[in-house]
PDB file of C-alpha atoms in Angstrom:
ATOM      1  CA  UNK A   1     -24.643 -28.650  15.885  1.00 58.00           C
ATOM      2  CA  UNK A   2     -22.402 -27.364  13.094  1.00 70.00           C
ATOM      3  CA  UNK A   3     -20.804 -29.371  10.304  1.00 76.00           C
ATOM      4  CA  UNK A   4     -17.483 -28.160   8.898  1.00 82.00           C
ATOM      5  CA  UNK A   5     -17.348 -28.410   5.121  1.00 84.00           C
ATOM      6  CA  UNK A   6     -14.015 -29.754   3.974  1.00 88.00           C
ATOM      7  CA  UNK A   7     -12.471 -27.637   1.238  1.00 91.00           C
ATOM      8  CA  UNK A   8     -11.070 -30.665  -0.618  1.00 92.00           C
ATOM      9  CA  UNK A   9     -14.586 -32.081  -1.102  1.00 93.00           C
ATOM     10  CA  UNK A  10     -15.948 -28.784  -2.373  1.00 93.00           C
ATOM     11  CA  UNK A  11     -12.922 -28.337  -4.628  1.00 93.00           C
ATOM     12  CA  UNK A  12     -13.526 -31.833  -6.025  1.00 93.00           C
ATOM     13  CA  UNK A  13     -17.117 -30.893  -6.918  1.00 93.00           C
ATOM     14  CA  UNK A  14     -16.060 -27.649  -8.620  1.00 93.00           C
ATOM     15  CA  UNK A  15     -13.300 -29.419 -10.545  1.00 93.00           C
ATOM     16  CA  UNK A  16     -15.539 -32.280 -11.707  1.00 91.00           C
ATOM     17  CA  UNK A  17     -18.085 -29.817 -13.065  1.00 91.00           C
ATOM     18  CA  UNK A  18     -15.530 -27.478 -14.640  1.00 90.00           C
ATOM     19  CA  UNK A  19     -13.545 -30.262 -16.325  1.00 89.00           C
ATOM     20  CA  UNK A  20     -16.574 -32.357 -17.227  1.00 88.00           C
ATOM     21  CA  UNK A  21     -15.693 -35.643 -15.583  1.00 89.00           C
ATOM     22  CA  UNK A  22     -14.308 -37.548 -12.610  1.00 92.00           C
ATOM     23  CA  UNK A  23     -11.176 -38.801 -14.378  1.00 90.00           C
ATOM     24  CA  UNK A  24     -10.103 -35.346 -15.527  1.00 90.00           C
ATOM     25  CA  UNK A  25     -10.805 -33.932 -12.068  1.00 90.00           C
ATOM     26  CA  UNK A  26      -8.666 -36.644 -10.457  1.00 91.00           C
ATOM     27  CA  UNK A  27      -5.771 -35.843 -12.788  1.00 91.00           C
ATOM     28  CA  UNK A  28      -6.047 -32.114 -12.090  1.00 90.00           C
ATOM     29  CA  UNK A  29      -6.239 -32.650  -8.323  1.00 90.00           C
ATOM     30  CA  UNK A  30      -3.464 -35.283  -8.320  1.00 90.00           C
ATOM     31  CA  UNK A  31      -5.629 -37.898  -6.598  1.00 90.00           C
ATOM     32  CA  UNK A  32      -7.212 -41.150  -7.731  1.00 92.00           C
ATOM     33  CA  UNK A  33     -10.592 -41.277  -9.440  1.00 91.00           C
ATOM     34  CA  UNK A  34     -12.062 -43.374  -6.572  1.00 91.00           C
ATOM     35  CA  UNK A  35     -10.952 -40.650  -4.149  1.00 92.00           C
ATOM     36  CA  UNK A  36     -12.886 -38.038  -6.126  1.00 92.00           C
ATOM     37  CA  UNK A  37     -15.936 -40.297  -6.249  1.00 92.00           C
ATOM     38  CA  UNK A  38     -15.773 -40.768  -2.480  1.00 93.00           C
ATOM     39  CA  UNK A  39     -15.582 -37.009  -1.885  1.00 92.00           C
ATOM     40  CA  UNK A  40     -18.678 -36.484  -4.037  1.00 92.00           C
ATOM     41  CA  UNK A  41     -20.536 -39.245  -2.133  1.00 92.00           C
ATOM     42  CA  UNK A  42     -19.621 -37.581   1.155  1.00 92.00           C
ATOM     43  CA  UNK A  43     -21.111 -34.329  -0.144  1.00 92.00           C
ATOM     44  CA  UNK A  44     -24.225 -36.293  -1.084  1.00 91.00           C
ATOM     45  CA  UNK A  45     -24.635 -37.330   2.552  1.00 89.00           C
ATOM     46  CA  UNK A  46     -24.572 -33.651   3.487  1.00 88.00           C
ATOM     47  CA  UNK A  47     -27.470 -32.703   1.207  1.00 89.00           C
ATOM     48  CA  UNK A  48     -29.280 -36.002   1.877  1.00 90.00           C
ATOM     49  CA  UNK A  49     -29.432 -36.888  -1.776  1.00 92.00           C
ATOM     50  CA  UNK A  50     -27.386 -37.316  -4.965  1.00 92.00           C
ATOM     51  CA  UNK A  51     -25.103 -34.561  -6.209  1.00 92.00           C
ATOM     52  CA  UNK A  52     -25.409 -35.736  -9.821  1.00 92.00           C
ATOM     53  CA  UNK A  53     -28.437 -37.184 -11.552  1.00 89.00           C
ATOM     54  CA  UNK A  54     -26.159 -38.456 -14.313  1.00 87.00           C
ATOM     55  CA  UNK A  55     -22.397 -39.017 -14.392  1.00 83.00           C
ATOM     56  CA  UNK A  56     -22.186 -40.419 -17.911  1.00 78.00           C
ATOM     57  CA  UNK A  57     -20.894 -38.585 -20.959  1.00 78.00           C
ATOM     58  CA  UNK A  58     -23.055 -35.627 -19.978  1.00 83.00           C
ATOM     59  CA  UNK A  59     -22.881 -34.640 -16.310  1.00 87.00           C
ATOM     60  CA  UNK A  60     -26.191 -33.538 -14.848  1.00 90.00           C
ATOM     61  CA  UNK A  61     -26.397 -32.005 -11.390  1.00 91.00           C
ATOM     62  CA  UNK A  62     -29.405 -32.495  -9.169  1.00 92.00           C
ATOM     63  CA  UNK A  63     -31.230 -29.354  -8.063  1.00 92.00           C
ATOM     64  CA  UNK A  64     -29.620 -29.532  -4.609  1.00 92.00           C
ATOM     65  CA  UNK A  65     -26.276 -30.378  -6.187  1.00 91.00           C
ATOM     66  CA  UNK A  66     -26.581 -27.252  -8.340  1.00 92.00           C
ATOM     67  CA  UNK A  67     -27.298 -25.194  -5.231  1.00 93.00           C
ATOM     68  CA  UNK A  68     -24.347 -26.704  -3.382  1.00 93.00           C
ATOM     69  CA  UNK A  69     -22.086 -25.972  -6.368  1.00 92.00           C
ATOM     70  CA  UNK A  70     -22.794 -22.260  -5.997  1.00 93.00           C
ATOM     71  CA  UNK A  71     -21.719 -22.345  -2.362  1.00 93.00           C
ATOM     72  CA  UNK A  72     -18.708 -24.495  -3.239  1.00 93.00           C
ATOM     73  CA  UNK A  73     -17.422 -22.000  -5.798  1.00 93.00           C
ATOM     74  CA  UNK A  74     -17.647 -19.120  -3.319  1.00 94.00           C
ATOM     75  CA  UNK A  75     -16.070 -21.046  -0.441  1.00 93.00           C
ATOM     76  CA  UNK A  76     -13.196 -22.380  -2.549  1.00 93.00           C
ATOM     77  CA  UNK A  77     -12.531 -18.925  -4.017  1.00 92.00           C
ATOM     78  CA  UNK A  78     -12.501 -17.311  -0.560  1.00 92.00           C
ATOM     79  CA  UNK A  79     -10.225 -20.046   0.761  1.00 91.00           C
ATOM     80  CA  UNK A  80      -7.771 -19.508  -2.102  1.00 86.00           C
ATOM     81  CA  UNK A  81      -7.888 -15.735  -1.636  1.00 83.00           C
ATOM     82  CA  UNK A  82      -7.007 -16.083   2.066  1.00 85.00           C
ATOM     83  CA  UNK A  83      -4.191 -18.537   1.335  1.00 80.00           C
ATOM     84  CA  UNK A  84      -2.736 -16.247  -1.348  1.00 74.00           C
ATOM     85  CA  UNK A  85      -2.845 -13.360   1.125  1.00 72.00           C
ATOM     86  CA  UNK A  86      -1.122 -15.091   4.031  1.00 72.00           C
ATOM     87  CA  UNK A  87       0.858 -17.935   2.463  1.00 68.00           C
ATOM     88  CA  UNK A  88       2.896 -16.700  -0.511  1.00 62.00           C
ATOM     89  CA  UNK A  89       4.098 -19.314  -3.010  1.00 62.00           C
ATOM     90  CA  UNK A  90       7.286 -21.188  -2.195  1.00 58.00           C
ATOM     91  CA  UNK A  91      10.346 -19.068  -2.880  1.00 57.00           C
ATOM     92  CA  UNK A  92       8.385 -15.792  -2.744  1.00 65.00           C
ATOM     93  CA  UNK A  93       9.621 -12.951  -0.558  1.00 73.00           C
ATOM     94  CA  UNK A  94       6.930 -10.801   1.030  1.00 78.00           C
ATOM     95  CA  UNK A  95       7.934  -7.141   1.116  1.00 83.00           C
ATOM     96  CA  UNK A  96       5.880  -4.363   2.714  1.00 89.00           C
ATOM     97  CA  UNK A  97       6.809  -0.863   1.580  1.00 92.00           C
ATOM     98  CA  UNK A  98       5.787   2.576   2.806  1.00 94.00           C
ATOM     99  CA  UNK A  99       6.244   5.819   0.848  1.00 95.00           C
ATOM    100  CA  UNK A 100       5.720   9.294   2.279  1.00 95.00           C
ATOM    101  CA  UNK A 101       2.908  11.207   0.563  1.00 95.00           C
ATOM    102  CA  UNK A 102       5.150  13.865  -0.983  1.00 95.00           C
ATOM    103  CA  UNK A 103       7.336  11.179  -2.563  1.00 95.00           C
ATOM    104  CA  UNK A 104       4.539   8.881  -3.753  1.00 94.00           C
ATOM    105  CA  UNK A 105       5.014   9.892  -7.408  1.00 94.00           C
ATOM    106  CA  UNK A 106       8.128   7.691  -7.320  1.00 93.00           C
ATOM    107  CA  UNK A 107       6.089   4.518  -6.738  1.00 93.00           C
ATOM    108  CA  UNK A 108       5.911   3.272 -10.357  1.00 93.00           C
ATOM    109  CA  UNK A 109       9.691   3.488 -10.675  1.00 92.00           C
ATOM    110  CA  UNK A 110      10.290   2.003  -7.215  1.00 92.00           C
ATOM    111  CA  UNK A 111       8.086  -1.000  -7.934  1.00 91.00           C
ATOM    112  CA  UNK A 112       9.637  -1.572 -11.357  1.00 91.00           C
ATOM    113  CA  UNK A 113      13.176  -1.382  -9.946  1.00 88.00           C
ATOM    114  CA  UNK A 114      12.366  -3.672  -7.010  1.00 87.00           C
ATOM    115  CA  UNK A 115      10.846  -6.189  -9.420  1.00 86.00           C
ATOM    116  CA  UNK A 116      14.138  -6.270 -11.322  1.00 86.00           C
ATOM    117  CA  UNK A 117      16.315  -6.442  -8.206  1.00 83.00           C
ATOM    118  CA  UNK A 118      14.090  -8.858  -6.246  1.00 80.00           C
ATOM    119  CA  UNK A 119      12.099 -10.696  -8.951  1.00 80.00           C
ATOM    120  CA  UNK A 120      10.419 -13.118  -6.513  1.00 78.00           C
ATOM    121  CA  UNK A 121       9.063 -10.375  -4.226  1.00 77.00           C
ATOM    122  CA  UNK A 122       5.369 -10.056  -3.390  1.00 81.00           C
ATOM    123  CA  UNK A 123       5.055  -6.341  -2.612  1.00 85.00           C
ATOM    124  CA  UNK A 124       2.404  -4.482  -0.627  1.00 89.00           C
ATOM    125  CA  UNK A 125       2.408  -0.676  -0.427  1.00 93.00           C
ATOM    126  CA  UNK A 126       1.166   1.942   2.014  1.00 93.00           C
ATOM    127  CA  UNK A 127       1.377   5.701   1.629  1.00 94.00           C
ATOM    128  CA  UNK A 128       0.841   8.384   4.234  1.00 92.00           C
ATOM    129  CA  UNK A 129       2.618  10.851   6.461  1.00 92.00           C
ATOM    130  CA  UNK A 130       6.249  10.000   7.117  1.00 92.00           C
ATOM    131  CA  UNK A 131       5.794  10.040  10.896  1.00 90.00           C
ATOM    132  CA  UNK A 132       3.075   7.372  10.695  1.00 91.00           C
ATOM    133  CA  UNK A 133       5.076   5.203   8.296  1.00 92.00           C
ATOM    134  CA  UNK A 134       8.165   5.484  10.483  1.00 90.00           C
ATOM    135  CA  UNK A 135       6.183   4.167  13.458  1.00 89.00           C
ATOM    136  CA  UNK A 136       4.928   1.245  11.362  1.00 90.00           C
ATOM    137  CA  UNK A 137       8.507   0.370  10.384  1.00 90.00           C
ATOM    138  CA  UNK A 138       9.553   0.486  14.038  1.00 87.00           C
ATOM    139  CA  UNK A 139       6.639  -1.807  14.953  1.00 86.00           C
ATOM    140  CA  UNK A 140       7.581  -4.291  12.220  1.00 85.00           C
ATOM    141  CA  UNK A 141       4.398  -3.721  10.192  1.00 89.00           C
ATOM    142  CA  UNK A 142       6.483  -2.365   7.304  1.00 91.00           C
ATOM    143  CA  UNK A 143       9.829  -3.700   6.098  1.00 89.00           C
ATOM    144  CA  UNK A 144      11.032  -0.361   4.794  1.00 91.00           C
ATOM    145  CA  UNK A 145       9.785   3.127   4.070  1.00 94.00           C
ATOM    146  CA  UNK A 146      10.855   6.140   2.040  1.00 95.00           C
ATOM    147  CA  UNK A 147      10.466   9.172   4.305  1.00 95.00           C
ATOM    148  CA  UNK A 148      10.800  12.932   4.077  1.00 93.00           C
ATOM    149  CA  UNK A 149      11.761  14.080   7.567  1.00 81.00           C
ATOM    150  CA  UNK A 150      14.692  14.478   9.972  1.00 57.00           C
ATOM    151  CA  UNK A 151      16.728  11.411  10.839  1.00 52.00           C
ATOM    152  CA  UNK A 152      14.748   8.924  12.944  1.00 54.00           C
ATOM    153  CA  UNK A 153      15.234   8.710  16.665  1.00 55.00           C
ATOM    154  CA  UNK A 154      13.426   5.367  16.963  1.00 53.00           C
ATOM    155  CA  UNK A 155      15.787   2.611  18.070  1.00 53.00           C
ATOM    156  CA  UNK A 156      13.790  -0.061  16.237  1.00 52.00           C
ATOM    157  CA  UNK A 157      14.608   1.389  12.802  1.00 62.00           C
ATOM    158  CA  UNK A 158      17.816   1.664  10.816  1.00 79.00           C
ATOM    159  CA  UNK A 159      17.902   4.744   8.607  1.00 84.00           C
ATOM    160  CA  UNK A 160      19.963   5.566   5.524  1.00 87.00           C
ATOM    161  CA  UNK A 161      19.953   9.171   4.359  1.00 91.00           C
ATOM    162  CA  UNK A 162      19.529   9.403   0.579  1.00 93.00           C
ATOM    163  CA  UNK A 163      19.963  13.160   0.246  1.00 93.00           C
ATOM    164  CA  UNK A 164      18.311  16.417   1.233  1.00 95.00           C
ATOM    165  CA  UNK A 165      15.237  17.772  -0.484  1.00 95.00           C
ATOM    166  CA  UNK A 166      14.710  21.456  -1.269  1.00 96.00           C
ATOM    167  CA  UNK A 167      11.387  22.891  -0.122  1.00 96.00           C
ATOM    168  CA  UNK A 168       9.464  25.974  -1.268  1.00 97.00           C
ATOM    169  CA  UNK A 169       6.336  28.039  -0.586  1.00 98.00           C
ATOM    170  CA  UNK A 170       3.163  27.479  -2.592  1.00 98.00           C
ATOM    171  CA  UNK A 171      -0.230  29.167  -2.592  1.00 96.00           C
ATOM    172  CA  UNK A 172      -1.814  32.515  -3.452  1.00 94.00           C
ATOM    173  CA  UNK A 173      -4.295  33.296  -0.677  1.00 94.00           C
ATOM    174  CA  UNK A 174      -6.185  36.573  -0.347  1.00 87.00           C
ATOM    175  CA  UNK A 175      -3.859  38.467   1.973  1.00 82.00           C
ATOM    176  CA  UNK A 176      -3.519  42.127   2.801  1.00 78.00           C
ATOM    177  CA  UNK A 177      -0.574  43.918   4.376  1.00 76.00           C
ATOM    178  CA  UNK A 178      -0.733  43.737   8.160  1.00 78.00           C
ATOM    179  CA  UNK A 179      -3.170  40.827   8.157  1.00 89.00           C
ATOM    180  CA  UNK A 180      -2.377  37.369   9.476  1.00 93.00           C
ATOM    181  CA  UNK A 181      -1.011  35.125   6.733  1.00 94.00           C
ATOM    182  CA  UNK A 182      -3.195  32.001   6.366  1.00 96.00           C
ATOM    183  CA  UNK A 183      -1.291  28.716   6.305  1.00 97.00           C
ATOM    184  CA  UNK A 184      -2.345  25.295   5.057  1.00 97.00           C
ATOM    185  CA  UNK A 185      -0.732  22.714   7.334  1.00 96.00           C
ATOM    186  CA  UNK A 186      -0.575  19.013   8.062  1.00 95.00           C
ATOM    187  CA  UNK A 187      -2.031  18.005  11.418  1.00 93.00           C
ATOM    188  CA  UNK A 188       0.221  16.889  14.267  1.00 89.00           C
ATOM    189  CA  UNK A 189       2.382  14.904  14.568  1.00 85.00           C
ATOM    190  CA  UNK A 190       4.288  16.386  11.634  1.00 91.00           C
ATOM    191  CA  UNK A 191       7.898  17.514  11.691  1.00 90.00           C
ATOM    192  CA  UNK A 192       7.382  19.671   8.569  1.00 92.00           C
ATOM    193  CA  UNK A 193       4.577  21.554  10.323  1.00 94.00           C
ATOM    194  CA  UNK A 194       6.925  22.259  13.237  1.00 92.00           C
ATOM    195  CA  UNK A 195       9.599  23.588  10.858  1.00 92.00           C
ATOM    196  CA  UNK A 196       7.071  25.860   9.123  1.00 95.00           C
ATOM    197  CA  UNK A 197       5.767  27.349  12.358  1.00 94.00           C
ATOM    198  CA  UNK A 198       9.286  27.835  13.726  1.00 93.00           C
ATOM    199  CA  UNK A 199      10.168  29.702  10.530  1.00 94.00           C
ATOM    200  CA  UNK A 200       7.240  32.111  10.826  1.00 93.00           C
ATOM    201  CA  UNK A 201       7.629  32.569  14.577  1.00 92.00           C
ATOM    202  CA  UNK A 202      11.288  33.519  14.060  1.00 92.00           C
ATOM    203  CA  UNK A 203      10.311  36.052  11.377  1.00 90.00           C
ATOM    204  CA  UNK A 204       7.648  37.700  13.571  1.00 83.00           C
ATOM    205  CA  UNK A 205       5.299  37.590  10.581  1.00 90.00           C
ATOM    206  CA  UNK A 206       1.742  37.174  11.932  1.00 92.00           C
ATOM    207  CA  UNK A 207       0.033  34.004  10.779  1.00 94.00           C
ATOM    208  CA  UNK A 208      -3.071  31.892  11.328  1.00 94.00           C
ATOM    209  CA  UNK A 209      -4.193  28.399  10.347  1.00 96.00           C
ATOM    210  CA  UNK A 210      -6.316  28.572   7.200  1.00 95.00           C
ATOM    211  CA  UNK A 211      -6.563  24.794   6.796  1.00 96.00           C
ATOM    212  CA  UNK A 212      -5.145  21.690   8.421  1.00 95.00           C
ATOM    213  CA  UNK A 213      -5.537  18.054   7.504  1.00 95.00           C
ATOM    214  CA  UNK A 214      -3.754  14.714   7.700  1.00 91.00           C
ATOM    215  CA  UNK A 215      -3.701  13.928   3.958  1.00 93.00           C
ATOM    216  CA  UNK A 216      -1.675  15.500   1.173  1.00 95.00           C
ATOM    217  CA  UNK A 217      -4.596  15.453  -1.274  1.00 94.00           C
ATOM    218  CA  UNK A 218      -6.612  17.702   1.058  1.00 96.00           C
ATOM    219  CA  UNK A 219      -3.681  20.031   1.677  1.00 96.00           C
ATOM    220  CA  UNK A 220      -3.089  20.423  -2.049  1.00 96.00           C
ATOM    221  CA  UNK A 221      -6.774  21.111  -2.682  1.00 97.00           C
ATOM    222  CA  UNK A 222      -6.886  23.729   0.070  1.00 97.00           C
ATOM    223  CA  UNK A 223      -3.760  25.412  -1.280  1.00 97.00           C
ATOM    224  CA  UNK A 224      -5.122  25.472  -4.830  1.00 96.00           C
ATOM    225  CA  UNK A 225      -8.388  26.916  -3.482  1.00 96.00           C
ATOM    226  CA  UNK A 226      -6.526  29.860  -1.944  1.00 95.00           C
ATOM    227  CA  UNK A 227      -7.003  28.881   1.705  1.00 96.00           C
ATOM    228  CA  UNK A 228      -3.380  29.534   2.557  1.00 96.00           C
ATOM    229  CA  UNK A 229       0.337  29.149   1.920  1.00 97.00           C
ATOM    230  CA  UNK A 230       2.045  25.808   2.388  1.00 96.00           C
ATOM    231  CA  UNK A 231       5.584  24.433   2.220  1.00 97.00           C
ATOM    232  CA  UNK A 232       6.139  21.332   0.125  1.00 97.00           C
ATOM    233  CA  UNK A 233       8.840  19.788  -2.075  1.00 96.00           C
ATOM    234  CA  UNK A 234      10.221  22.459  -4.403  1.00 96.00           C
ATOM    235  CA  UNK A 235       8.810  20.869  -7.573  1.00 96.00           C
ATOM    236  CA  UNK A 236       5.201  20.795  -6.322  1.00 96.00           C
ATOM    237  CA  UNK A 237       4.227  23.076  -9.210  1.00 96.00           C
ATOM    238  CA  UNK A 238       5.387  20.405 -11.677  1.00 95.00           C
ATOM    239  CA  UNK A 239       4.027  17.462  -9.664  1.00 94.00           C
ATOM    240  CA  UNK A 240       0.584  18.785  -8.747  1.00 95.00           C
ATOM    241  CA  UNK A 241       0.138  22.170 -10.421  1.00 96.00           C
ATOM    242  CA  UNK A 242       0.415  24.197  -7.209  1.00 97.00           C
ATOM    243  CA  UNK A 243       1.030  27.938  -7.697  1.00 96.00           C
ATOM    244  CA  UNK A 244       4.288  29.299  -6.324  1.00 96.00           C
ATOM    245  CA  UNK A 245       3.660  32.096  -3.863  1.00 95.00           C
ATOM    246  CA  UNK A 246       4.602  35.625  -4.952  1.00 92.00           C
ATOM    247  CA  UNK A 247       4.573  36.981  -1.397  1.00 91.00           C
ATOM    248  CA  UNK A 248       7.752  38.061   0.349  1.00 91.00           C
ATOM    249  CA  UNK A 249       8.223  35.294   2.869  1.00 93.00           C
ATOM    250  CA  UNK A 250      11.137  33.960   4.945  1.00 94.00           C
ATOM    251  CA  UNK A 251      13.382  31.306   3.459  1.00 94.00           C
ATOM    252  CA  UNK A 252      11.527  27.966   3.487  1.00 95.00           C
ATOM    253  CA  UNK A 253      12.622  25.222   5.902  1.00 91.00           C
ATOM    254  CA  UNK A 254      15.132  22.733   4.724  1.00 81.00           C
ATOM    255  CA  UNK A 255      16.600  21.174   2.813  1.00 93.00           C
ATOM    256  CA  UNK A 256      14.989  18.217   4.615  1.00 94.00           C
ATOM    257  CA  UNK A 257      16.518  14.724   4.777  1.00 94.00           C
ATOM    258  CA  UNK A 258      15.083  11.955   2.613  1.00 95.00           C
ATOM    259  CA  UNK A 259      15.654   8.672   4.405  1.00 93.00           C
ATOM    260  CA  UNK A 260      15.166   4.967   3.854  1.00 92.00           C
ATOM    261  CA  UNK A 261      13.940   3.471   7.139  1.00 91.00           C
ATOM    262  CA  UNK A 262      14.373  -0.270   7.626  1.00 88.00           C
ATOM    263  CA  UNK A 263      12.845  -2.520  10.247  1.00 86.00           C
ATOM    264  CA  UNK A 264      15.162  -4.679  12.316  1.00 76.00           C
ATOM    265  CA  UNK A 265      14.084  -7.806  10.410  1.00 68.00           C
ATOM    266  CA  UNK A 266      14.812  -6.371   6.955  1.00 65.00           C
ATOM    267  CA  UNK A 267      18.473  -5.493   7.264  1.00 58.00           C
ATOM    268  CA  UNK A 268      20.169  -8.263   5.242  1.00 61.00           C
ATOM    269  CA  UNK A 269      23.034  -6.593   3.304  1.00 63.00           C
ATOM    270  CA  UNK A 270      21.848  -7.771  -0.123  1.00 71.00           C
ATOM    271  CA  UNK A 271      18.311  -6.555   0.484  1.00 76.00           C
ATOM    272  CA  UNK A 272      19.505  -3.172   1.796  1.00 81.00           C
ATOM    273  CA  UNK A 273      21.699  -2.665  -1.257  1.00 84.00           C
ATOM    274  CA  UNK A 274      18.930  -3.464  -3.753  1.00 86.00           C
ATOM    275  CA  UNK A 275      16.308  -1.382  -1.912  1.00 87.00           C
ATOM    276  CA  UNK A 276      18.590   1.623  -1.513  1.00 88.00           C
ATOM    277  CA  UNK A 277      19.540   1.600  -5.191  1.00 90.00           C
ATOM    278  CA  UNK A 278      15.882   1.316  -6.227  1.00 91.00           C
ATOM    279  CA  UNK A 279      14.838   4.270  -4.064  1.00 92.00           C
ATOM    280  CA  UNK A 280      17.752   6.451  -5.166  1.00 92.00           C
ATOM    281  CA  UNK A 281      17.079   5.811  -8.847  1.00 92.00           C
ATOM    282  CA  UNK A 282      13.335   6.406  -8.457  1.00 93.00           C
ATOM    283  CA  UNK A 283      14.007   9.797  -6.838  1.00 94.00           C
ATOM    284  CA  UNK A 284      15.835  11.035  -9.918  1.00 90.00           C
ATOM    285  CA  UNK A 285      14.274  14.328 -10.933  1.00 88.00           C
ATOM    286  CA  UNK A 286      13.240  15.398  -7.449  1.00 93.00           C
ATOM    287  CA  UNK A 287      14.785  18.710  -6.258  1.00 95.00           C
ATOM    288  CA  UNK A 288      17.726  17.570  -4.131  1.00 94.00           C
ATOM    289  CA  UNK A 289      20.099  20.159  -2.713  1.00 93.00           C
ATOM    290  CA  UNK A 290      23.578  20.172  -4.209  1.00 81.00           C
TER     291      UNK A 290
END
């Protein structure tokens, strides 16, 4: 048989000990002093003995009371952590935001601007490939996302194009004339990968996959290590220190659309206006096409 510990009793014990008395604990918990005393007695019935050996000017816990206090602190803290996670304070707006990997350097500015425009927002952030974030917006797991890809075809999202981003080639792999050019690519599904391969197929330049991975950090590392040529936002040399390729290659894909994708439940006009302005301002300095 299991006994469920009531959080209010455990919180009463923690508060009595931390504040040094029953009266102060009652004031802090907004209950009467007899109510606190009763909660402590009920805990005493659980451990089959007194919680306190002395409740005078100097509180003294019994050995079992001391042991119970340790559990009480952990349980109360975990309870409060769960409540903070799932029940935001009254008046707080919960906002889940996704940012495509190549645009993640904008996050500090985005968060600062959203805090000014929506001061009571509790924001959570996810980064990743735009295709994955777009699907999460469509499923309602994200309220909005900043994406680098063609305009969405998913009916469950509402997209606003913010401009078109110039792309360029980066990487200096070991490559001899007539050999297959090694490419560093994102794994499928990835619209940028499709654009890159279409570009090389149209040029009849032989190519091979030198590296592929789902995360930008791995792609950048592989490109820096000379595993192949990649196509990323045109200021990738400034953002991440990637070397611009000196090979004669076809024109890079693009410019590619930068979009703000919104879930169906996050389309209130005031919210859209604030979010769009925050994203546009945060993107200042990125290489948009004229």
